[in-house]
Amino acid sequence: MGEGRVPFSAPVWAVAITLPDFRGKNQHVNNLEERIAGCFAYSMNGVPPEYGSDEMLALSAYHQWLATGAPMYPDKPIYGRGFPAPDEPAEEPDYARGEAAYQENCSICHQNDGSGHYENGEYVFPAPWGDGSNNWGAGIARVETMAGFIYQNMPLGQPRSLSDQDAWDIAYFISSQERPQDPRYTGDVAETAERFGPTFHNRSLYGQTREHDGHVLGDHDNFGEKGDLKPWNVGMPRFENLSEE
């Protein structure tokens, strides 16, 4: 949002001053290029630019420019980083309440079925679930992360206008919908959820059964509208897939 300049909308520039660093998501030290590639692979459900390409260098340079003046390896949290979740709700997040709040506050942009608004070959408003959405490996697939983004940024132009309860309920409803498969999928949803649970999926609904219809979330091999594409750099050491000289 705002070309990466809006506080609390996951401005990725913050990693330009904290990387290289170990990342639990892929269990090794990541640099800035790999962190950007992860956004393409998970949050955009796509294939990232190759390392060293003009596009990747341009993105890296832009992130570093956005971080101008910020202290390297800061010893306190960076203002505006991430999606701080709202306070814990008075009641447990609820699917039915979330659906009603979504229809009232979100569907005008993101559609009743969560398909987003697609026009002239691009998304004007992204799809919060379904084939055109982020995949199950994206950070925003976690309920608390989605709640934080909604509370801090939505509805568009009205940040922090929703109650804590509404933000959690809408997040729970959206997070209970299907989306493309996690690129780290092993072929078995329970195995994948267990493997990546300690660092990621223990905070999402991936592999859990929806109470209202018995559907097991993530139990499929659908990688989205782009087809069965698994980004070459997901979960791998940076140079593992480069051919030997």
PDB file of C-alpha atoms in Angstrom:
ATOM      1  CA  MET A   1       0.000   0.000   0.000  1.00  0.00           C
ATOM      2  CA  GLY A   2       1.251   3.485  -0.830  1.00  0.00           C
ATOM      3  CA  GLU A   3       4.183   1.976  -2.747  1.00  0.00           C
ATOM      4  CA  GLY A   4       5.415   0.427   0.515  1.00  0.00           C
ATOM      5  CA  ARG A   5       5.307   3.639   2.556  1.00  0.00           C
ATOM      6  CA  VAL A   6       2.166   3.171   4.675  1.00  0.00           C
ATOM      7  CA  PRO A   7       2.927   2.267   8.324  1.00  0.00           C
ATOM      8  CA  PHE A   8       1.544  -1.045   9.595  1.00  0.00           C
ATOM      9  CA  SER A   9       0.753  -2.329   6.104  1.00  0.00           C
ATOM     10  CA  ALA A  10       3.775  -4.698   6.076  1.00  0.00           C
ATOM     11  CA  PRO A  11       6.245  -2.260   4.496  1.00  0.00           C
ATOM     12  CA  VAL A  12       8.941  -4.698   3.390  1.00  0.00           C
ATOM     13  CA  TRP A  13      11.605  -1.984   3.402  1.00  0.00           C
ATOM     14  CA  ALA A  14      12.202  -2.699   7.090  1.00  0.00           C
ATOM     15  CA  VAL A  15      14.064  -5.890   6.190  1.00  0.00           C
ATOM     16  CA  ALA A  16      16.662  -3.834   4.314  1.00  0.00           C
ATOM     17  CA  ILE A  17      18.094  -2.852   7.706  1.00  0.00           C
ATOM     18  CA  THR A  18      17.663  -6.182   9.513  1.00  0.00           C
ATOM     19  CA  LEU A  19      18.932  -8.687   6.924  1.00  0.00           C
ATOM     20  CA  PRO A  20      20.936 -10.879   6.475  1.00  0.00           C
ATOM     21  CA  ASP A  21      19.317 -12.787   9.311  1.00  0.00           C
ATOM     22  CA  PHE A  22      17.961 -16.231  10.150  1.00  0.00           C
ATOM     23  CA  ARG A  23      14.331 -16.755   9.131  1.00  0.00           C
ATOM     24  CA  GLY A  24      12.327 -19.508  10.750  1.00  0.00           C
ATOM     25  CA  LYS A  25      10.035 -19.850   7.757  1.00  0.00           C
ATOM     26  CA  ASN A  26      12.721 -21.437   5.602  1.00  0.00           C
ATOM     27  CA  GLN A  27      15.214 -22.319   8.331  1.00  0.00           C
ATOM     28  CA  HIS A  28      18.276 -20.508   7.041  1.00  0.00           C
ATOM     29  CA  VAL A  29      19.848 -17.070   6.817  1.00  0.00           C
ATOM     30  CA  ASN A  30      18.038 -14.886   4.290  1.00  0.00           C
ATOM     31  CA  ASN A  31      19.300 -11.834   2.459  1.00  0.00           C
ATOM     32  CA  LEU A  32      17.156  -9.026   1.071  1.00  0.00           C
ATOM     33  CA  GLU A  33      16.699 -10.621  -2.355  1.00  0.00           C
ATOM     34  CA  GLU A  34      15.471 -13.888  -0.875  1.00  0.00           C
ATOM     35  CA  ARG A  35      13.073 -12.054   1.425  1.00  0.00           C
ATOM     36  CA  ILE A  36      11.606 -10.176  -1.546  1.00  0.00           C
ATOM     37  CA  ALA A  37      11.392 -13.434  -3.489  1.00  0.00           C
ATOM     38  CA  GLY A  38       9.388 -14.919  -0.634  1.00  0.00           C
ATOM     39  CA  CYS A  39       6.759 -12.204  -1.059  1.00  0.00           C
ATOM     40  CA  PHE A  40       6.319 -13.227  -4.689  1.00  0.00           C
ATOM     41  CA  ALA A  41       6.289 -16.939  -3.863  1.00  0.00           C
ATOM     42  CA  TYR A  42       3.807 -16.808  -0.980  1.00  0.00           C
ATOM     43  CA  SER A  43       1.897 -13.536  -0.740  1.00  0.00           C
ATOM     44  CA  MET A  44       1.514 -13.157  -4.497  1.00  0.00           C
ATOM     45  CA  ASN A  45       1.417 -16.892  -5.266  1.00  0.00           C
ATOM     46  CA  GLY A  46       3.777 -16.352  -8.160  1.00  0.00           C
ATOM     47  CA  VAL A  47       7.292 -16.908  -9.417  1.00  0.00           C
ATOM     48  CA  PRO A  48       9.797 -14.284  -8.241  1.00  0.00           C
ATOM     49  CA  PRO A  49      12.337 -12.477 -10.399  1.00  0.00           C
ATOM     50  CA  GLU A  50      15.629 -14.311 -10.607  1.00  0.00           C
ATOM     51  CA  TYR A  51      18.379 -13.296  -8.236  1.00  0.00           C
ATOM     52  CA  GLY A  52      20.608 -10.699  -9.841  1.00  0.00           C
ATOM     53  CA  SER A  53      18.071  -9.791 -12.525  1.00  0.00           C
ATOM     54  CA  ASP A  54      17.378  -6.147 -13.362  1.00  0.00           C
ATOM     55  CA  GLU A  55      13.949  -6.445 -11.717  1.00  0.00           C
ATOM     56  CA  MET A  56      15.321  -7.910  -8.487  1.00  0.00           C
ATOM     57  CA  LEU A  57      18.116  -5.337  -8.303  1.00  0.00           C
ATOM     58  CA  ALA A  58      15.589  -2.546  -8.848  1.00  0.00           C
ATOM     59  CA  LEU A  59      13.329  -3.874  -6.090  1.00  0.00           C
ATOM     60  CA  SER A  60      16.276  -4.236  -3.706  1.00  0.00           C
ATOM     61  CA  ALA A  61      17.433  -0.703  -4.453  1.00  0.00           C
ATOM     62  CA  TYR A  62      13.935   0.669  -3.893  1.00  0.00           C
ATOM     63  CA  HIS A  63      13.621  -1.078  -0.533  1.00  0.00           C
ATOM     64  CA  GLN A  64      17.009   0.266   0.526  1.00  0.00           C
ATOM     65  CA  TRP A  65      16.003   3.776  -0.574  1.00  0.00           C
ATOM     66  CA  LEU A  66      12.792   3.548   1.457  1.00  0.00           C
ATOM     67  CA  ALA A  67      14.931   2.645   4.481  1.00  0.00           C
ATOM     68  CA  THR A  68      17.105   5.753   4.121  1.00  0.00           C
ATOM     69  CA  GLY A  69      17.942   7.132   7.557  1.00  0.00           C
ATOM     70  CA  ALA A  70      16.758   4.090   9.505  1.00  0.00           C
ATOM     71  CA  PRO A  71      19.369   2.614  11.891  1.00  0.00           C
ATOM     72  CA  MET A  72      20.964  -0.654  10.810  1.00  0.00           C
ATOM     73  CA  TYR A  73      20.082  -3.627  13.053  1.00  0.00           C
ATOM     74  CA  PRO A  74      17.969  -1.495  15.421  1.00  0.00           C
ATOM     75  CA  ASP A  75      17.774  -2.499  19.072  1.00  0.00           C
ATOM     76  CA  LYS A  76      14.061  -1.653  19.328  1.00  0.00           C
ATOM     77  CA  PRO A  77      11.004  -2.324  17.132  1.00  0.00           C
ATOM     78  CA  ILE A  78      10.800  -0.316  13.910  1.00  0.00           C
ATOM     79  CA  TYR A  79       7.788   1.970  13.850  1.00  0.00           C
ATOM     80  CA  GLY A  80       5.236   0.888  11.251  1.00  0.00           C
ATOM     81  CA  ARG A  81       6.659  -2.591  10.685  1.00  0.00           C
ATOM     82  CA  GLY A  82       4.307  -5.520  10.123  1.00  0.00           C
ATOM     83  CA  PHE A  83       0.645  -5.818  11.089  1.00  0.00           C
ATOM     84  CA  PRO A  84       0.279  -5.345  14.863  1.00  0.00           C
ATOM     85  CA  ALA A  85      -2.793  -7.342  15.864  1.00  0.00           C
ATOM     86  CA  PRO A  86      -5.619  -5.587  17.727  1.00  0.00           C
ATOM     87  CA  ASP A  87      -6.296  -6.404  21.351  1.00  0.00           C
ATOM     88  CA  GLU A  88      -7.688  -9.844  22.075  1.00  0.00           C
ATOM     89  CA  PRO A  89     -11.435  -9.846  21.371  1.00  0.00           C
ATOM     90  CA  ALA A  90     -14.020 -10.075  24.128  1.00  0.00           C
ATOM     91  CA  GLU A  91     -15.417 -13.196  22.439  1.00  0.00           C
ATOM     92  CA  GLU A  92     -13.731 -15.952  20.460  1.00  0.00           C
ATOM     93  CA  PRO A  93     -13.622 -15.108  16.728  1.00  0.00           C
ATOM     94  CA  ASP A  94     -16.795 -16.377  15.078  1.00  0.00           C
ATOM     95  CA  TYR A  95     -17.379 -17.493  11.470  1.00  0.00           C
ATOM     96  CA  ALA A  96     -20.992 -16.285  11.180  1.00  0.00           C
ATOM     97  CA  ARG A  97     -20.257 -12.900  12.753  1.00  0.00           C
ATOM     98  CA  GLY A  98     -17.210 -12.574  10.534  1.00  0.00           C
ATOM     99  CA  GLU A  99     -19.190 -13.346   7.398  1.00  0.00           C
ATOM    100  CA  ALA A 100     -21.783 -10.703   8.280  1.00  0.00           C
ATOM    101  CA  ALA A 101     -19.102  -8.108   9.068  1.00  0.00           C
ATOM    102  CA  TYR A 102     -17.247  -8.968   5.845  1.00  0.00           C
ATOM    103  CA  GLN A 103     -20.370  -8.494   3.730  1.00  0.00           C
ATOM    104  CA  GLU A 104     -21.052  -5.160   5.424  1.00  0.00           C
ATOM    105  CA  ASN A 105     -17.527  -3.719   5.328  1.00  0.00           C
ATOM    106  CA  CYS A 106     -15.435  -5.557   2.736  1.00  0.00           C
ATOM    107  CA  SER A 107     -17.527  -7.045  -0.069  1.00  0.00           C
ATOM    108  CA  ILE A 108     -18.015  -3.728  -1.885  1.00  0.00           C
ATOM    109  CA  CYS A 109     -14.339  -3.928  -2.938  1.00  0.00           C
ATOM    110  CA  HIS A 110     -13.447  -7.611  -2.571  1.00  0.00           C
ATOM    111  CA  GLN A 111     -16.786  -9.093  -3.773  1.00  0.00           C
ATOM    112  CA  ASN A 112     -19.192 -11.355  -1.907  1.00  0.00           C
ATOM    113  CA  ASP A 113     -17.265 -14.446  -3.016  1.00  0.00           C
ATOM    114  CA  GLY A 114     -13.827 -13.012  -2.199  1.00  0.00           C
ATOM    115  CA  SER A 115     -12.739 -12.935  -5.842  1.00  0.00           C
ATOM    116  CA  GLY A 116     -11.600  -9.295  -5.702  1.00  0.00           C
ATOM    117  CA  HIS A 117     -12.042  -6.696  -8.410  1.00  0.00           C
ATOM    118  CA  TYR A 118     -10.221  -7.569 -11.644  1.00  0.00           C
ATOM    119  CA  GLU A 119     -10.234  -5.053 -14.490  1.00  0.00           C
ATOM    120  CA  ASN A 120      -8.151  -4.429 -17.633  1.00  0.00           C
ATOM    121  CA  GLY A 121      -5.801  -7.306 -16.854  1.00  0.00           C
ATOM    122  CA  GLU A 122      -4.979  -6.456 -13.256  1.00  0.00           C
ATOM    123  CA  TYR A 123      -6.417  -6.555  -9.780  1.00  0.00           C
ATOM    124  CA  VAL A 124      -7.798  -3.231  -8.598  1.00  0.00           C
ATOM    125  CA  PHE A 125      -8.666  -4.835  -5.256  1.00  0.00           C
ATOM    126  CA  PRO A 126      -7.063  -8.194  -4.436  1.00  0.00           C
ATOM    127  CA  ALA A 127      -8.896 -11.452  -3.828  1.00  0.00           C
ATOM    128  CA  PRO A 128      -8.780 -12.331  -0.095  1.00  0.00           C
ATOM    129  CA  TRP A 129      -9.379 -16.012  -0.917  1.00  0.00           C
ATOM    130  CA  GLY A 130      -9.755 -18.353  -3.889  1.00  0.00           C
ATOM    131  CA  ASP A 131      -7.510 -19.062  -6.857  1.00  0.00           C
ATOM    132  CA  GLY A 132      -6.447 -15.445  -7.291  1.00  0.00           C
ATOM    133  CA  SER A 133      -5.431 -14.994  -3.653  1.00  0.00           C
ATOM    134  CA  ASN A 134      -2.260 -15.486  -1.638  1.00  0.00           C
ATOM    135  CA  ASN A 135      -1.468 -19.112  -0.907  1.00  0.00           C
ATOM    136  CA  TRP A 136      -1.512 -21.030   2.370  1.00  0.00           C
ATOM    137  CA  GLY A 137       2.163 -20.260   2.918  1.00  0.00           C
ATOM    138  CA  ALA A 138       1.643 -16.478   3.019  1.00  0.00           C
ATOM    139  CA  GLY A 139       2.025 -14.760   6.362  1.00  0.00           C
ATOM    140  CA  ILE A 140      -1.396 -13.163   6.077  1.00  0.00           C
ATOM    141  CA  ALA A 141      -2.979 -16.642   6.024  1.00  0.00           C
ATOM    142  CA  ARG A 142      -2.424 -16.610   9.796  1.00  0.00           C
ATOM    143  CA  VAL A 143      -5.495 -15.349  11.656  1.00  0.00           C
ATOM    144  CA  GLU A 144      -3.642 -12.902  13.895  1.00  0.00           C
ATOM    145  CA  THR A 145      -1.742 -11.419  10.949  1.00  0.00           C
ATOM    146  CA  MET A 146      -4.932 -10.989   8.936  1.00  0.00           C
ATOM    147  CA  ALA A 147      -6.634  -9.402  11.947  1.00  0.00           C
ATOM    148  CA  GLY A 148      -3.751  -6.958  12.280  1.00  0.00           C
ATOM    149  CA  PHE A 149      -3.835  -5.980   8.625  1.00  0.00           C
ATOM    150  CA  ILE A 150      -7.605  -5.506   8.668  1.00  0.00           C
ATOM    151  CA  TYR A 151      -7.557  -3.441  11.867  1.00  0.00           C
ATOM    152  CA  GLN A 152      -4.645  -1.245  10.782  1.00  0.00           C
ATOM    153  CA  ASN A 153      -5.686  -0.681   7.157  1.00  0.00           C
ATOM    154  CA  MET A 154      -9.280  -1.581   6.336  1.00  0.00           C
ATOM    155  CA  PRO A 155     -11.708  -0.503   5.030  1.00  0.00           C
ATOM    156  CA  LEU A 156      -9.489   1.375   2.584  1.00  0.00           C
ATOM    157  CA  GLY A 157      -9.059   4.953   3.755  1.00  0.00           C
ATOM    158  CA  GLN A 158     -10.580   4.194   7.165  1.00  0.00           C
ATOM    159  CA  PRO A 159      -7.796   2.587   9.219  1.00  0.00           C
ATOM    160  CA  ARG A 160      -8.637   1.496  12.779  1.00  0.00           C
ATOM    161  CA  SER A 161     -12.330   2.229  12.213  1.00  0.00           C
ATOM    162  CA  LEU A 162     -13.405  -1.359  12.898  1.00  0.00           C
ATOM    163  CA  SER A 163     -13.731  -2.696  16.411  1.00  0.00           C
ATOM    164  CA  ASP A 164     -11.217  -5.223  17.677  1.00  0.00           C
ATOM    165  CA  GLN A 165     -13.976  -7.845  17.639  1.00  0.00           C
ATOM    166  CA  ASP A 166     -14.942  -7.118  14.029  1.00  0.00           C
ATOM    167  CA  ALA A 167     -11.314  -7.281  12.894  1.00  0.00           C
ATOM    168  CA  TRP A 168     -10.825 -10.693  14.538  1.00  0.00           C
ATOM    169  CA  ASP A 169     -14.168 -12.032  13.293  1.00  0.00           C
ATOM    170  CA  ILE A 170     -13.528 -10.935   9.690  1.00  0.00           C
ATOM    171  CA  ALA A 171     -10.010 -12.351   9.850  1.00  0.00           C
ATOM    172  CA  TYR A 172     -11.335 -15.673  11.106  1.00  0.00           C
ATOM    173  CA  PHE A 173     -13.951 -15.793   8.338  1.00  0.00           C
ATOM    174  CA  ILE A 174     -11.445 -14.957   5.576  1.00  0.00           C
ATOM    175  CA  SER A 175      -8.850 -17.342   6.995  1.00  0.00           C
ATOM    176  CA  SER A 176     -11.459 -20.119   6.960  1.00  0.00           C
ATOM    177  CA  GLN A 177     -11.736 -19.980   3.148  1.00  0.00           C
ATOM    178  CA  GLU A 178      -9.720 -21.970   0.659  1.00  0.00           C
ATOM    179  CA  ARG A 179      -6.763 -20.579  -1.221  1.00  0.00           C
ATOM    180  CA  PRO A 180      -3.909 -21.979  -3.314  1.00  0.00           C
ATOM    181  CA  GLN A 181      -1.744 -24.651  -1.762  1.00  0.00           C
ATOM    182  CA  ASP A 182       1.373 -23.845   0.269  1.00  0.00           C
ATOM    183  CA  PRO A 183       4.377 -24.151  -2.111  1.00  0.00           C
ATOM    184  CA  ARG A 184       6.053 -26.275   0.579  1.00  0.00           C
ATOM    185  CA  TYR A 185       3.274 -28.889   0.309  1.00  0.00           C
ATOM    186  CA  THR A 186       4.572 -32.435   0.780  1.00  0.00           C
ATOM    187  CA  GLY A 187       1.537 -34.107  -0.787  1.00  0.00           C
ATOM    188  CA  ASP A 188      -0.239 -34.558   2.543  1.00  0.00           C
ATOM    189  CA  VAL A 189      -1.906 -31.657   4.354  1.00  0.00           C
ATOM    190  CA  ALA A 190      -1.501 -33.144   7.830  1.00  0.00           C
ATOM    191  CA  GLU A 191       2.183 -33.830   7.231  1.00  0.00           C
ATOM    192  CA  THR A 192       2.736 -30.330   5.838  1.00  0.00           C
ATOM    193  CA  ALA A 193       0.889 -28.724   8.763  1.00  0.00           C
ATOM    194  CA  GLU A 194       2.957 -30.732  11.239  1.00  0.00           C
ATOM    195  CA  ARG A 195       6.247 -30.044   9.499  1.00  0.00           C
ATOM    196  CA  PHE A 196       5.754 -26.279   9.359  1.00  0.00           C
ATOM    197  CA  GLY A 197       3.492 -25.936  12.378  1.00  0.00           C
ATOM    198  CA  PRO A 198       6.126 -24.917  14.939  1.00  0.00           C
ATOM    199  CA  THR A 199       7.243 -21.917  12.870  1.00  0.00           C
ATOM    200  CA  PHE A 200       4.119 -21.065  10.912  1.00  0.00           C
ATOM    201  CA  HIS A 201       0.946 -23.135  10.566  1.00  0.00           C
ATOM    202  CA  ASN A 202       0.208 -23.386  14.270  1.00  0.00           C
ATOM    203  CA  ARG A 203      -1.143 -19.839  13.849  1.00  0.00           C
ATOM    204  CA  SER A 204      -3.203 -20.529  10.727  1.00  0.00           C
ATOM    205  CA  LEU A 205      -6.234 -22.731  10.099  1.00  0.00           C
ATOM    206  CA  TYR A 206      -4.353 -24.849   7.564  1.00  0.00           C
ATOM    207  CA  GLY A 207      -5.164 -28.536   7.994  1.00  0.00           C
ATOM    208  CA  GLN A 208      -8.022 -27.813  10.391  1.00  0.00           C
ATOM    209  CA  THR A 209     -11.633 -28.862   9.885  1.00  0.00           C
ATOM    210  CA  ARG A 210     -14.253 -26.157   9.424  1.00  0.00           C
ATOM    211  CA  GLU A 211     -16.978 -26.702  11.989  1.00  0.00           C
ATOM    212  CA  HIS A 212     -19.911 -25.662   9.799  1.00  0.00           C
ATOM    213  CA  ASP A 213     -19.243 -28.015   6.865  1.00  0.00           C
ATOM    214  CA  GLY A 214     -16.480 -30.472   7.821  1.00  0.00           C
ATOM    215  CA  HIS A 215     -14.102 -29.287   5.108  1.00  0.00           C
ATOM    216  CA  VAL A 216     -10.388 -29.796   5.860  1.00  0.00           C
ATOM    217  CA  LEU A 217      -8.650 -26.579   4.869  1.00  0.00           C
ATOM    218  CA  GLY A 218      -5.698 -27.031   2.531  1.00  0.00           C
ATOM    219  CA  ASP A 219      -6.518 -30.649   1.697  1.00  0.00           C
ATOM    220  CA  HIS A 220      -5.980 -30.280  -2.064  1.00  0.00           C
ATOM    221  CA  ASP A 221      -3.268 -29.970  -4.703  1.00  0.00           C
ATOM    222  CA  ASN A 222      -4.594 -26.794  -6.310  1.00  0.00           C
ATOM    223  CA  PHE A 223      -1.794 -24.262  -6.658  1.00  0.00           C
ATOM    224  CA  GLY A 224      -4.108 -21.550  -7.978  1.00  0.00           C
ATOM    225  CA  GLU A 225      -4.882 -19.942 -11.293  1.00  0.00           C
ATOM    226  CA  LYS A 226      -1.207 -20.093 -12.249  1.00  0.00           C
ATOM    227  CA  GLY A 227      -1.328 -23.888 -12.213  1.00  0.00           C
ATOM    228  CA  ASP A 228       1.076 -26.313 -10.566  1.00  0.00           C
ATOM    229  CA  LEU A 229       3.986 -23.898 -10.179  1.00  0.00           C
ATOM    230  CA  LYS A 230       6.331 -24.287  -7.258  1.00  0.00           C
ATOM    231  CA  PRO A 231       8.779 -21.370  -7.100  1.00  0.00           C
ATOM    232  CA  TRP A 232      12.311 -22.652  -7.487  1.00  0.00           C
ATOM    233  CA  ASN A 233      13.681 -20.791  -4.480  1.00  0.00           C
ATOM    234  CA  VAL A 234      11.064 -21.586  -1.855  1.00  0.00           C
ATOM    235  CA  GLY A 235      12.484 -23.302   1.206  1.00  0.00           C
ATOM    236  CA  MET A 236      15.847 -23.912  -0.456  1.00  0.00           C
ATOM    237  CA  PRO A 237      19.304 -22.535   0.230  1.00  0.00           C
ATOM    238  CA  ARG A 238      19.882 -19.648  -2.127  1.00  0.00           C
ATOM    239  CA  PHE A 239      22.181 -21.400  -4.604  1.00  0.00           C
ATOM    240  CA  GLU A 240      20.846 -24.971  -4.429  1.00  0.00           C
ATOM    241  CA  ASN A 241      19.132 -24.892  -7.811  1.00  0.00           C
ATOM    242  CA  LEU A 242      21.815 -23.092  -9.799  1.00  0.00           C
ATOM    243  CA  SER A 243      23.572 -25.294 -12.326  1.00  0.00           C
ATOM    244  CA  GLU A 244      27.215 -26.101 -11.723  1.00  0.00           C
ATOM    245  CA  GLU A 245      29.826 -24.486 -13.919  1.00  0.00           C
TER     246      GLU A 245
END
